[in-house]
Coordinates of C-alpha atoms in Angstrom, one line a residue:
M212 CA 122.7 121.4 98.0
S213 CA 126.4 120.4 98.2
A214 CA 128.0 121.2 101.6
R215 CA 129.6 124.3 102.5
S216 CA 131.1 126.2 105.5
P217 CA 128.7 128.3 107.7
L218 CA 131.0 131.2 107.2
R219 CA 131.2 131.2 103.3
A220 CA 128.8 129.4 101.1
A221 CA 130.2 128.2 97.8
C222 CA 128.2 129.6 95.0
G223 CA 128.1 126.4 93.1
F224 CA 129.0 126.0 89.1
A225 CA 128.5 129.1 86.5
L226 CA 125.4 128.5 84.2
L227 CA 126.3 127.5 80.8
G228 CA 125.5 130.6 78.6
A229 CA 124.3 134.2 79.8
L230 CA 121.6 134.4 82.5
S231 CA 119.2 137.0 81.5
I232 CA 118.0 139.8 83.9
A233 CA 114.6 140.0 85.8
C234 CA 112.3 142.9 85.6
A235 CA 112.2 144.7 88.9
D236 CA 108.7 144.1 89.7
G237 CA 109.1 140.2 90.0
E238 CA 107.6 139.4 86.7
T239 CA 109.3 136.4 85.2
T240 CA 111.6 137.5 82.1
T241 CA 111.8 136.1 79.0
T242 CA 114.4 135.5 76.2
A243 CA 114.0 136.8 72.6
E244 CA 111.6 135.4 70.3
P245 CA 112.6 132.2 68.7
T246 CA 113.8 131.9 65.3
G247 CA 111.5 131.4 62.2
D248 CA 113.5 127.7 62.2
A249 CA 112.6 126.9 65.7
P250 CA 110.3 124.1 66.2
P251 CA 106.9 124.4 67.5
P252 CA 106.7 124.8 71.4
W253 CA 105.0 122.1 73.3
F254 CA 103.7 124.3 76.0
E255 CA 101.9 127.9 76.3
D256 CA 101.8 129.8 79.6
V257 CA 98.3 130.4 80.2
A258 CA 98.4 131.6 83.8
A259 CA 96.9 135.1 83.2
A260 CA 94.0 133.8 80.8
S261 CA 93.3 130.9 83.4
G262 CA 92.5 133.0 86.2
V263 CA 95.4 131.8 88.3
D264 CA 97.0 134.8 90.1
F265 CA 99.6 133.2 92.5
A266 CA 103.1 134.1 93.5
W267 CA 104.7 132.0 96.3
Q268 CA 106.2 135.1 98.9
S269 CA 109.6 134.0 100.4
G270 CA 109.4 137.0 102.6
H271 CA 112.9 137.8 102.1
A272 CA 114.2 141.2 103.1
S273 CA 117.8 141.6 104.0
R274 CA 119.3 138.4 105.9
A275 CA 118.8 135.3 104.0
Y276 CA 116.9 132.8 106.3
F277 CA 117.3 129.1 104.5
P278 CA 113.4 128.5 104.3
E279 CA 113.1 131.2 101.8
I280 CA 114.7 129.2 99.1
M281 CA 112.8 126.1 99.5
G282 CA 109.0 126.7 98.7
G283 CA 106.2 126.1 97.7
G284 CA 104.0 123.6 96.8
A285 CA 101.1 122.4 94.2
A286 CA 98.3 120.1 94.1
L287 CA 96.2 119.1 91.2
F288 CA 93.2 117.2 92.3
D289 CA 89.6 116.4 91.8
M290 CA 88.1 118.5 95.0
D291 CA 84.5 118.1 93.9
A292 CA 84.4 114.7 92.2
D293 CA 83.0 116.6 88.9
G294 CA 85.7 114.9 86.7
D295 CA 88.0 117.9 86.1
L296 CA 91.2 118.9 88.3
D297 CA 91.3 121.6 90.6
L298 CA 94.4 123.4 92.1
Y299 CA 95.6 124.0 95.5
L300 CA 98.8 126.4 95.7
V301 CA 100.9 126.5 99.2
Q302 CA 102.0 130.0 100.2
G303 CA 104.8 130.8 102.3
G304 CA 104.9 134.4 103.9
S305 CA 107.8 135.7 106.2
V306 CA 109.6 133.3 108.6
L307 CA 109.6 135.9 111.5
A308 CA 105.6 135.9 111.5
E309 CA 103.7 134.1 113.6
R310 CA 101.4 131.2 112.5
G311 CA 98.1 133.0 111.5
A312 CA 99.5 136.1 110.3
Q313 CA 100.9 134.6 107.0
P314 CA 99.1 135.1 103.6
S315 CA 96.6 132.4 102.8
N316 CA 97.3 129.4 100.6
A317 CA 95.2 129.1 97.5
L318 CA 92.3 127.1 96.1
Y319 CA 91.2 127.4 92.6
A320 CA 87.9 125.5 91.2
N321 CA 88.4 124.5 87.7
R322 CA 85.3 125.8 85.6
G323 CA 85.7 122.8 83.4
D324 CA 87.9 124.1 80.3
G325 CA 91.0 124.8 82.2
T326 CA 89.9 127.9 83.5
F327 CA 90.2 128.6 87.2
D328 CA 88.1 130.5 89.7
D329 CA 89.6 131.7 93.1
V330 CA 87.3 129.8 95.7
T331 CA 89.9 130.6 98.7
A332 CA 87.7 132.4 100.7
G333 CA 85.4 130.7 103.3
S334 CA 86.6 127.1 102.0
G335 CA 88.5 126.2 105.1
A336 CA 91.9 125.5 103.2
E337 CA 93.5 128.8 103.8
D338 CA 95.9 127.4 106.5
R339 CA 97.9 130.7 107.2
A340 CA 101.1 129.2 108.1
Y341 CA 104.7 129.3 106.2
G342 CA 104.0 126.7 103.8
M343 CA 106.4 124.1 101.5
G344 CA 104.0 121.6 100.1
V345 CA 100.9 119.4 100.0
S346 CA 100.2 115.6 99.8
V347 CA 96.6 114.4 98.4
G348 CA 94.7 111.5 99.6
D349 CA 91.1 110.3 100.8
F350 CA 92.2 109.1 104.1
D351 CA 88.6 108.7 105.5
N352 CA 87.3 106.8 102.4
D353 CA 84.5 108.9 101.6
G354 CA 85.1 109.3 98.2
R355 CA 86.7 112.9 98.7
E356 CA 90.2 113.7 98.2
D357 CA 91.7 115.5 101.3
L358 CA 95.0 117.4 101.9
Y359 CA 97.9 117.3 104.0
V360 CA 99.9 120.6 104.1
T361 CA 103.5 120.6 105.0
N362 CA 104.7 123.7 106.7
L363 CA 107.7 125.4 108.5
G364 CA 106.3 124.3 111.8
R365 CA 102.9 122.5 112.3
N366 CA 101.3 120.8 109.5
T367 CA 98.0 120.5 108.6
L368 CA 95.4 117.9 107.5
L369 CA 92.3 119.4 106.0
R370 CA 89.4 117.1 105.3
N371 CA 87.0 117.7 102.4
K372 CA 83.8 118.0 103.5
G373 CA 82.2 118.3 99.9
G374 CA 81.0 121.5 98.1
G375 CA 84.6 123.1 97.8
K376 CA 84.6 123.1 101.7
F377 CA 87.6 121.7 104.3
E378 CA 87.9 121.5 108.0
D379 CA 91.3 121.3 110.1
V380 CA 91.2 118.0 111.5
T381 CA 94.9 118.0 112.3
D382 CA 94.6 117.8 116.2
A383 CA 91.8 115.5 116.0
Y384 CA 93.9 113.0 113.9
G385 CA 97.1 113.4 115.6
V386 CA 99.5 114.6 112.4
G387 CA 100.4 117.8 113.5
A388 CA 104.1 117.6 114.5
D389 CA 106.0 120.6 114.5
A390 CA 108.7 120.1 112.1
W391 CA 110.3 121.6 108.8
S392 CA 108.6 119.3 106.4
S393 CA 108.8 119.2 102.7
S394 CA 107.2 116.3 100.6
A395 CA 104.6 114.0 101.8
A396 CA 102.8 110.7 100.5
F397 CA 99.8 109.0 101.1
F398 CA 100.1 105.2 100.5
D399 CA 98.6 102.0 102.1
Y400 CA 102.0 100.2 103.8
D401 CA 99.9 97.7 105.6
R402 CA 97.6 96.8 102.9
D403 CA 94.7 97.1 105.3
G404 CA 92.3 99.3 102.7
D405 CA 92.9 102.8 104.2
L406 CA 95.6 105.4 103.4
D407 CA 98.9 105.7 105.3
L408 CA 100.5 108.9 105.5
F409 CA 104.6 109.2 105.0
V410 CA 106.1 112.9 105.6
V411 CA 109.3 113.7 104.9
N412 CA 111.4 116.2 107.1
Y413 CA 114.2 118.4 105.9
I414 CA 116.4 119.7 109.0
Y415 CA 116.1 121.0 112.6
W416 CA 115.8 124.8 111.8
S417 CA 114.8 127.7 113.8
V418 CA 115.0 131.6 113.5
A419 CA 117.1 131.8 116.5
G420 CA 119.6 129.3 115.3
E421 CA 120.2 130.7 111.7
L422 CA 123.9 130.5 110.2
T423 CA 125.4 133.4 108.6
C424 CA 126.5 132.3 104.9
S425 CA 127.9 134.4 102.0
S426 CA 128.6 134.2 98.5
K427 CA 131.9 134.5 96.8
L428 CA 130.9 138.3 96.2
Q429 CA 130.9 138.8 100.2
L430 CA 126.9 138.9 99.8
S431 CA 124.6 137.3 102.2
D432 CA 123.5 133.9 100.9
Y433 CA 121.7 131.0 101.7
C434 CA 123.4 128.2 103.3
S435 CA 123.8 124.6 102.6
P436 CA 121.3 121.9 104.9
N437 CA 125.2 120.2 105.8
S438 CA 126.0 123.4 107.2
Y439 CA 123.5 123.0 109.9
N440 CA 124.8 119.2 110.3
A441 CA 121.0 118.4 111.4
P442 CA 119.0 116.1 109.6
A443 CA 115.6 115.4 110.5
P444 CA 114.0 111.9 110.7
D445 CA 111.1 111.1 108.7
T446 CA 107.7 110.3 110.1
L447 CA 105.2 107.5 109.0
Y448 CA 101.6 107.8 110.5
R449 CA 99.4 104.8 110.3
N450 CA 95.6 105.1 109.5
D451 CA 93.9 103.6 112.7
G452 CA 90.3 105.0 111.3
D453 CA 89.4 107.6 113.5
R454 CA 92.9 108.9 113.9
F455 CA 96.8 108.4 113.0
T456 CA 99.4 106.9 115.1
D457 CA 103.2 107.8 114.6
V458 CA 104.8 104.3 114.3
S459 CA 107.9 105.5 112.8
A460 CA 110.2 104.4 115.6
A461 CA 108.2 101.1 115.9
V462 CA 108.8 100.2 112.1
G463 CA 112.4 101.3 111.8
L464 CA 112.5 104.5 110.2
R465 CA 114.6 105.9 113.2
T466 CA 117.7 103.9 112.1
T467 CA 118.8 106.7 109.2
F468 CA 118.1 110.0 109.3
G469 CA 118.4 112.5 105.9
N470 CA 117.8 115.9 104.7
G471 CA 114.6 114.7 102.8
L472 CA 113.1 116.5 99.9
G473 CA 111.4 114.2 97.5
V474 CA 109.4 110.9 98.0
V475 CA 107.9 108.4 95.8
C476 CA 106.4 105.4 96.6
S477 CA 106.3 101.9 94.6
D478 CA 106.9 98.2 95.2
F479 CA 110.5 98.1 94.1
N480 CA 111.4 95.0 95.2
G481 CA 108.5 93.2 93.4
D482 CA 107.3 91.6 96.9
G483 CA 103.5 93.0 96.8
F484 CA 104.3 95.9 99.3
E485 CA 105.2 99.5 98.7
D486 CA 108.2 100.7 99.5
V487 CA 109.4 104.5 99.9
F488 CA 112.3 106.2 98.3
V489 CA 113.4 109.4 100.0
A490 CA 115.8 111.7 98.1
N491 CA 117.7 113.4 100.4
D492 CA 119.9 116.5 100.2
G493 CA 123.6 116.3 100.3
M494 CA 123.4 112.9 101.4
Q495 CA 122.5 109.3 101.1
N496 CA 119.2 108.8 99.8
Q497 CA 117.1 106.2 101.6
L498 CA 115.0 103.1 100.1
W499 CA 112.8 102.2 102.8
I500 CA 111.8 98.3 102.0
N501 CA 108.7 97.3 103.7
A502 CA 108.7 94.1 105.2
S503 CA 105.2 92.6 104.7
G504 CA 103.6 95.9 106.4
A505 CA 105.3 95.3 110.0
S506 CA 108.6 97.1 109.5
F507 CA 110.8 98.9 107.2
R508 CA 114.6 98.7 106.5
N509 CA 116.9 101.0 104.7
G510 CA 118.0 99.1 101.6
A511 CA 119.4 101.8 99.4
V512 CA 122.8 101.0 99.9
E513 CA 122.7 97.4 99.1
M514 CA 120.1 97.9 96.4
G515 CA 122.4 100.7 94.8
C516 CA 120.4 104.1 94.9
A517 CA 121.9 105.7 98.0
V518 CA 124.7 107.4 96.0
D519 CA 125.7 107.5 92.2
Q520 CA 127.9 105.4 90.2
D521 CA 130.9 107.2 91.6
G522 CA 129.7 106.8 95.1
R523 CA 128.9 110.6 95.5
E524 CA 126.1 111.7 97.9
K525 CA 124.1 114.4 95.8
A526 CA 121.6 117.1 96.4
G527 CA 118.5 115.2 95.8
M528 CA 115.5 116.9 95.6
G529 CA 112.5 116.1 93.1
T530 CA 112.4 112.3 92.5
H531 CA 109.6 110.2 90.4
A532 CA 109.4 106.4 89.3
V533 CA 108.5 105.0 85.9
D534 CA 109.0 101.8 84.1
L535 CA 111.0 103.4 81.5
D536 CA 112.4 100.1 79.8
F537 CA 109.0 98.1 79.7
D538 CA 110.3 95.3 81.8
G539 CA 107.7 95.5 84.5
D540 CA 109.2 97.2 87.4
E541 CA 109.7 100.7 88.1
D542 CA 112.9 102.8 87.7
L543 CA 113.9 106.2 89.3
I544 CA 115.1 109.5 88.7
V545 CA 116.6 112.2 91.2
C546 CA 117.1 115.4 90.3
N547 CA 119.8 117.6 91.9
L548 CA 122.3 120.8 92.2
T549 CA 124.0 122.8 89.7
G550 CA 127.3 120.9 88.9
E551 CA 125.5 117.7 89.4
S552 CA 123.5 115.7 86.8
D553 CA 120.2 114.2 87.5
T554 CA 120.6 110.5 88.5
Y555 CA 118.6 107.8 86.8
F556 CA 118.6 104.4 88.5
R557 CA 117.4 101.6 86.4
N558 CA 115.7 98.8 88.6
D559 CA 117.3 95.4 87.5
G560 CA 115.1 93.7 89.7
A561 CA 117.4 92.6 92.8
M562 CA 119.3 96.3 92.7
F563 CA 119.6 99.3 90.7
S564 CA 122.2 100.3 88.5
D565 CA 123.1 103.8 87.5
R566 CA 122.5 104.5 84.1
T567 CA 122.6 108.4 83.8
P568 CA 125.1 108.6 81.0
I569 CA 123.5 106.1 78.8
V570 CA 119.9 107.8 79.1
G571 CA 121.7 111.2 77.7
L572 CA 120.9 113.1 81.2
A573 CA 124.5 113.3 82.6
A574 CA 125.6 116.5 80.8
A575 CA 122.3 118.0 79.6
S576 CA 120.9 118.6 83.3
R577 CA 124.1 119.5 85.2
P578 CA 124.2 123.2 84.8
Y579 CA 120.5 123.6 86.7
T580 CA 119.5 123.5 90.1
R581 CA 116.3 121.1 89.6
F582 CA 113.4 120.7 91.8
G583 CA 110.1 119.7 90.7
M584 CA 110.1 117.1 88.1
G585 CA 108.0 114.3 86.3
F586 CA 107.9 111.6 83.7
A587 CA 104.8 112.0 81.5
D588 CA 104.4 111.3 77.5
F589 CA 103.5 114.7 76.8
D590 CA 103.5 114.0 72.9
Q591 CA 101.7 110.9 73.4
D592 CA 103.9 108.9 71.2
G593 CA 104.3 105.8 73.6
F594 CA 107.5 107.1 75.1
T595 CA 108.1 108.8 78.3
D596 CA 109.2 112.4 78.6
I597 CA 110.7 114.7 81.3
Y598 CA 110.0 118.1 82.9
Q599 CA 112.0 119.7 85.2
A600 CA 111.5 122.8 87.4
N601 CA 114.9 124.6 88.3
G602 CA 116.0 127.5 90.3
R603 CA 119.2 128.3 92.2
V604 CA 119.7 128.2 95.9
T605 CA 122.7 130.1 96.2
L606 CA 123.8 133.3 94.3
A607 CA 125.2 133.3 91.2
P608 CA 129.3 133.7 90.9
D609 CA 128.7 136.9 89.2
D610 CA 125.9 139.6 89.4
A611 CA 123.0 138.3 88.1
G612 CA 121.0 141.4 88.7
D613 CA 117.6 141.4 90.9
R614 CA 116.7 138.0 90.5
P615 CA 119.9 136.1 90.8
F616 CA 118.2 132.7 91.4
D617 CA 116.2 132.3 88.1
Q618 CA 116.8 129.6 85.5
V619 CA 114.9 128.3 82.6
N620 CA 113.1 124.7 83.0
M621 CA 114.0 122.0 80.8
L622 CA 112.1 119.5 78.8
F623 CA 113.8 116.2 78.0
R624 CA 111.8 114.0 75.3
G625 CA 111.9 110.1 75.6
S626 CA 112.6 107.8 72.9
E627 CA 112.2 103.9 71.9
S628 CA 116.0 103.8 72.7
Q629 CA 115.3 104.9 76.4
R630 CA 117.5 108.1 75.4
F631 CA 116.5 111.5 76.1
R632 CA 117.0 114.5 74.4
E633 CA 116.5 118.3 75.3
V634 CA 113.6 119.8 73.6
E635 CA 114.0 123.2 71.7
P636 CA 112.8 125.9 72.6
R637 CA 114.2 125.2 76.0
G638 CA 111.4 124.4 78.5
G639 CA 109.0 124.0 75.9
T640 CA 107.7 127.6 75.4
A641 CA 107.8 130.0 72.5
R642 CA 109.9 132.2 75.1
E643 CA 112.3 130.7 77.8
L644 CA 110.6 131.4 81.1
R645 CA 112.8 132.2 84.0
A646 CA 111.9 132.1 87.4
T647 CA 113.1 130.5 90.9
S648 CA 110.8 127.4 90.3
R649 CA 110.1 124.8 93.0
A650 CA 107.0 122.4 92.6
A651 CA 105.8 121.1 89.7
A652 CA 102.3 119.3 89.4
F653 CA 101.3 117.3 86.6
G654 CA 98.0 116.5 85.1
D655 CA 95.1 117.4 82.3
I656 CA 93.8 120.7 83.4
D657 CA 91.7 121.7 80.1
G658 CA 90.1 117.8 79.6
D659 CA 91.8 117.5 76.4
G660 CA 93.9 114.4 77.4
A661 CA 97.1 115.8 77.4
V662 CA 99.1 116.1 80.7
D663 CA 100.0 120.1 81.5
V664 CA 102.0 121.4 84.2
V665 CA 101.6 123.8 86.8
V666 CA 105.1 125.2 88.3
V667 CA 105.4 127.2 91.5
N668 CA 107.7 129.9 91.4
R669 CA 109.7 132.0 94.2
D670 CA 108.6 135.6 94.6
S671 CA 107.2 135.5 90.8
P672 CA 104.2 134.5 89.1
A673 CA 103.1 130.7 89.0
H674 CA 103.4 129.1 85.6
V675 CA 100.1 127.2 84.2
L676 CA 101.6 125.3 81.0
R677 CA 98.9 123.9 78.7
N678 CA 100.1 121.3 76.5
R679 CA 100.3 122.2 72.9
A680 CA 102.4 119.6 71.5
A681 CA 101.7 117.6 68.5
R682 CA 100.4 114.5 69.9
G683 CA 99.2 110.8 69.2
H684 CA 96.3 108.9 70.8
W685 CA 96.2 108.6 74.4
V686 CA 94.3 106.5 77.3
L687 CA 93.2 108.0 80.7
L688 CA 92.9 105.2 83.4
D689 CA 90.7 106.2 86.3
V690 CA 91.5 103.5 88.9
R691 CA 89.3 103.6 92.0
E692 CA 88.4 101.5 94.9
A693 CA 85.1 100.5 95.8
S694 CA 84.7 103.5 97.9
G695 CA 85.3 106.0 95.2
R696 CA 88.8 107.1 96.5
A697 CA 91.5 106.8 93.8
A698 CA 93.2 103.5 94.5
L699 CA 96.8 104.5 95.4
G700 CA 99.4 102.1 95.1
A701 CA 97.6 99.7 92.3
T702 CA 99.5 99.0 89.4
V703 CA 98.0 98.4 85.6
T704 CA 99.0 96.5 83.1
F705 CA 98.2 96.3 79.2
D706 CA 99.7 95.7 75.9
V707 CA 100.3 98.7 73.3
G708 CA 101.3 97.1 70.1
S709 CA 104.5 94.9 71.1
R710 CA 105.3 96.2 74.3
T711 CA 103.7 95.6 77.8
V712 CA 102.8 99.0 79.7
Y713 CA 102.9 98.9 83.7
R714 CA 102.1 102.1 85.7
V715 CA 101.5 102.6 89.2
V716 CA 98.4 104.5 90.4
R717 CA 100.1 107.6 92.7
S718 CA 99.6 111.4 93.1
A719 CA 102.8 111.8 95.2
Y720 CA 106.3 112.4 93.3
S721 CA 108.2 115.6 91.8
Y722 CA 108.8 118.0 94.7
C723 CA 106.4 119.3 97.4
A724 CA 103.7 118.3 95.0
A725 CA 100.6 116.3 94.6
N726 CA 99.6 115.4 91.0
D727 CA 96.5 113.8 89.2
P728 CA 96.3 109.8 90.0
R729 CA 94.9 108.9 87.0
V730 CA 97.1 106.9 84.8
H731 CA 98.1 108.6 81.7
V732 CA 99.2 106.8 78.7
G733 CA 100.5 107.9 74.9
L734 CA 99.5 105.4 72.3
G735 CA 100.9 106.8 69.4
D736 CA 99.0 105.5 66.3
I737 CA 97.6 102.8 68.3
E738 CA 93.5 103.2 68.4
R739 CA 92.5 100.8 71.1
I740 CA 93.7 98.9 74.1
S741 CA 92.6 95.4 75.1
T742 CA 92.4 93.8 78.6
V743 CA 93.5 96.0 81.8
T744 CA 95.0 94.0 84.5
V745 CA 94.7 95.6 87.9
R746 CA 96.4 94.9 91.1
F747 CA 95.2 96.6 94.1
A748 CA 97.3 97.5 96.8
D749 CA 96.2 95.0 99.1
G750 CA 97.2 92.2 96.6
S751 CA 94.1 91.4 94.9
V752 CA 93.9 91.4 91.0
E753 CA 91.0 91.9 88.6
R754 CA 91.0 91.9 84.7
F755 CA 88.9 94.7 82.8
D756 CA 87.7 94.1 79.4
A757 CA 85.6 96.4 77.2
E758 CA 82.3 95.0 76.1
G759 CA 82.4 93.1 72.8
S760 CA 86.2 92.3 71.3
T761 CA 87.3 95.6 70.4
G762 CA 88.8 96.8 73.3
F763 CA 88.9 100.0 75.0
A764 CA 88.7 102.9 72.5
A765 CA 91.6 105.9 72.7
D766 CA 91.3 109.1 73.4
G767 CA 89.1 109.1 76.2
V768 CA 89.0 108.3 80.3
V769 CA 88.4 104.6 81.2
M770 CA 86.8 104.2 84.7
L771 CA 88.5 100.9 86.4
R772 CA 86.5 100.5 89.7
R773 CA 87.2 97.8 92.2
G774 CA 84.6 95.0 92.0
D775 CA 83.7 95.7 88.2
G776 CA 86.5 93.1 86.7
A777 CA 86.8 90.1 86.6
S778 CA 88.6 88.3 89.7
D779 CA 92.0 87.0 88.9
A780 CA 93.8 84.5 91.4
R781 CA 97.1 85.5 89.8

């Protein structure tokens, strides 16, 4: 969100095209049926049929309290190690209510076919706070995925006890700092074999210190983060086995503050240690370069990803990284506010270059405010696509009815030329789904090999978008440490035809979301892949070959567990 006066909040830019009016009961509105000439949709919203009945509650009544427009979060993760993805949704409530008096977060168990049972009651995962986001990682190396929930106020670490049960171990592990946190990421920054935790904090905010902002129509509206001029420092917790230690100051993270919203970890400079990119709202982005696990420095300016090509500080929200150009390093994307385009930073090795217009995202993305987003090959043609979850943060400049923050989401198809084009119908569904969307979590929920999307919406039902696109072949690489936990931070490389695919095992990207860490790659018409090389987070390398000389067959899950491959000294 761009800077505004605390006495009058600017309303941003008008949407291109008409904004439909939502029903008074809060249900998501839709546009008219597509014409007979419209292409088939890529997604179908199956939330009701799948058993997911959830809406993030903002608690908004009359006065606009800033946190009401920012949540909530979602995680797709395998909580019970049965091979399918379960769902955790982070709830809001009211910023005026006490902790414990808020509605519960929701935990859904996958029945194995992409439908879910609500197993929240008695799970220990309720965490009744005003919630923002969630991160997933097996911090204790017991083979079970744990949850870290970010809140307005004390965050919560939920250890997975197995059998769908969790326990709050926040105080015992020392990770419950009282702040307004947004996204978070588990990663092994010091390469010692356990997962550390990076927490992105937004601004210093309190109910008592809330500002009064208004729209051009003199209506109560939400303020910009820059109105408060109170950016919060991010936090790095080092995993010391029996607890975490806040090492933020010791490693250099207190040198630069930002209004942090999105985070993604990757070895952007190729030195073997994972770095951290933070998308900041209305301020320069940060790229924390990891100096051999001992310290970090903010290299965003020198490496060209602090601002866009025109030197503008944008309203960074969701972010992701992928090797879009098949050159063996990861490029970056950051999505922003209405009136600002996405920013695509191509990794050129020593630095990044803003190539947003060249990849076709400069004009198409500008009319919308984008939060949750991700790269995925939805049609499995071998080229990465983009899904974005949209929703305004300030009132529209004209009367938009009962749901003035709602926008339609967007879907872009990638191509061999590395240029994206928007998919029609807009958002990839037969009817345009309009809501105030925030988190978007990505993963194969129904076991058909295709990437689906779960979107959390403010004061309206979540979307569960099942992938219906016409698709090519695929492979899903399940990369594990010897302990059984997902090998977060590992990289995989293998050949698909004439291209070498490079992917990172990660869960944390998008906005306030945790995603399936298994590496999904679309293969087009390729029916087999050969040797897969895995470089684990500690730098060790193993080669994995299928039995015989035929390689790994497409259209299946391939387990790659540390110790099962052939050692490679490279």
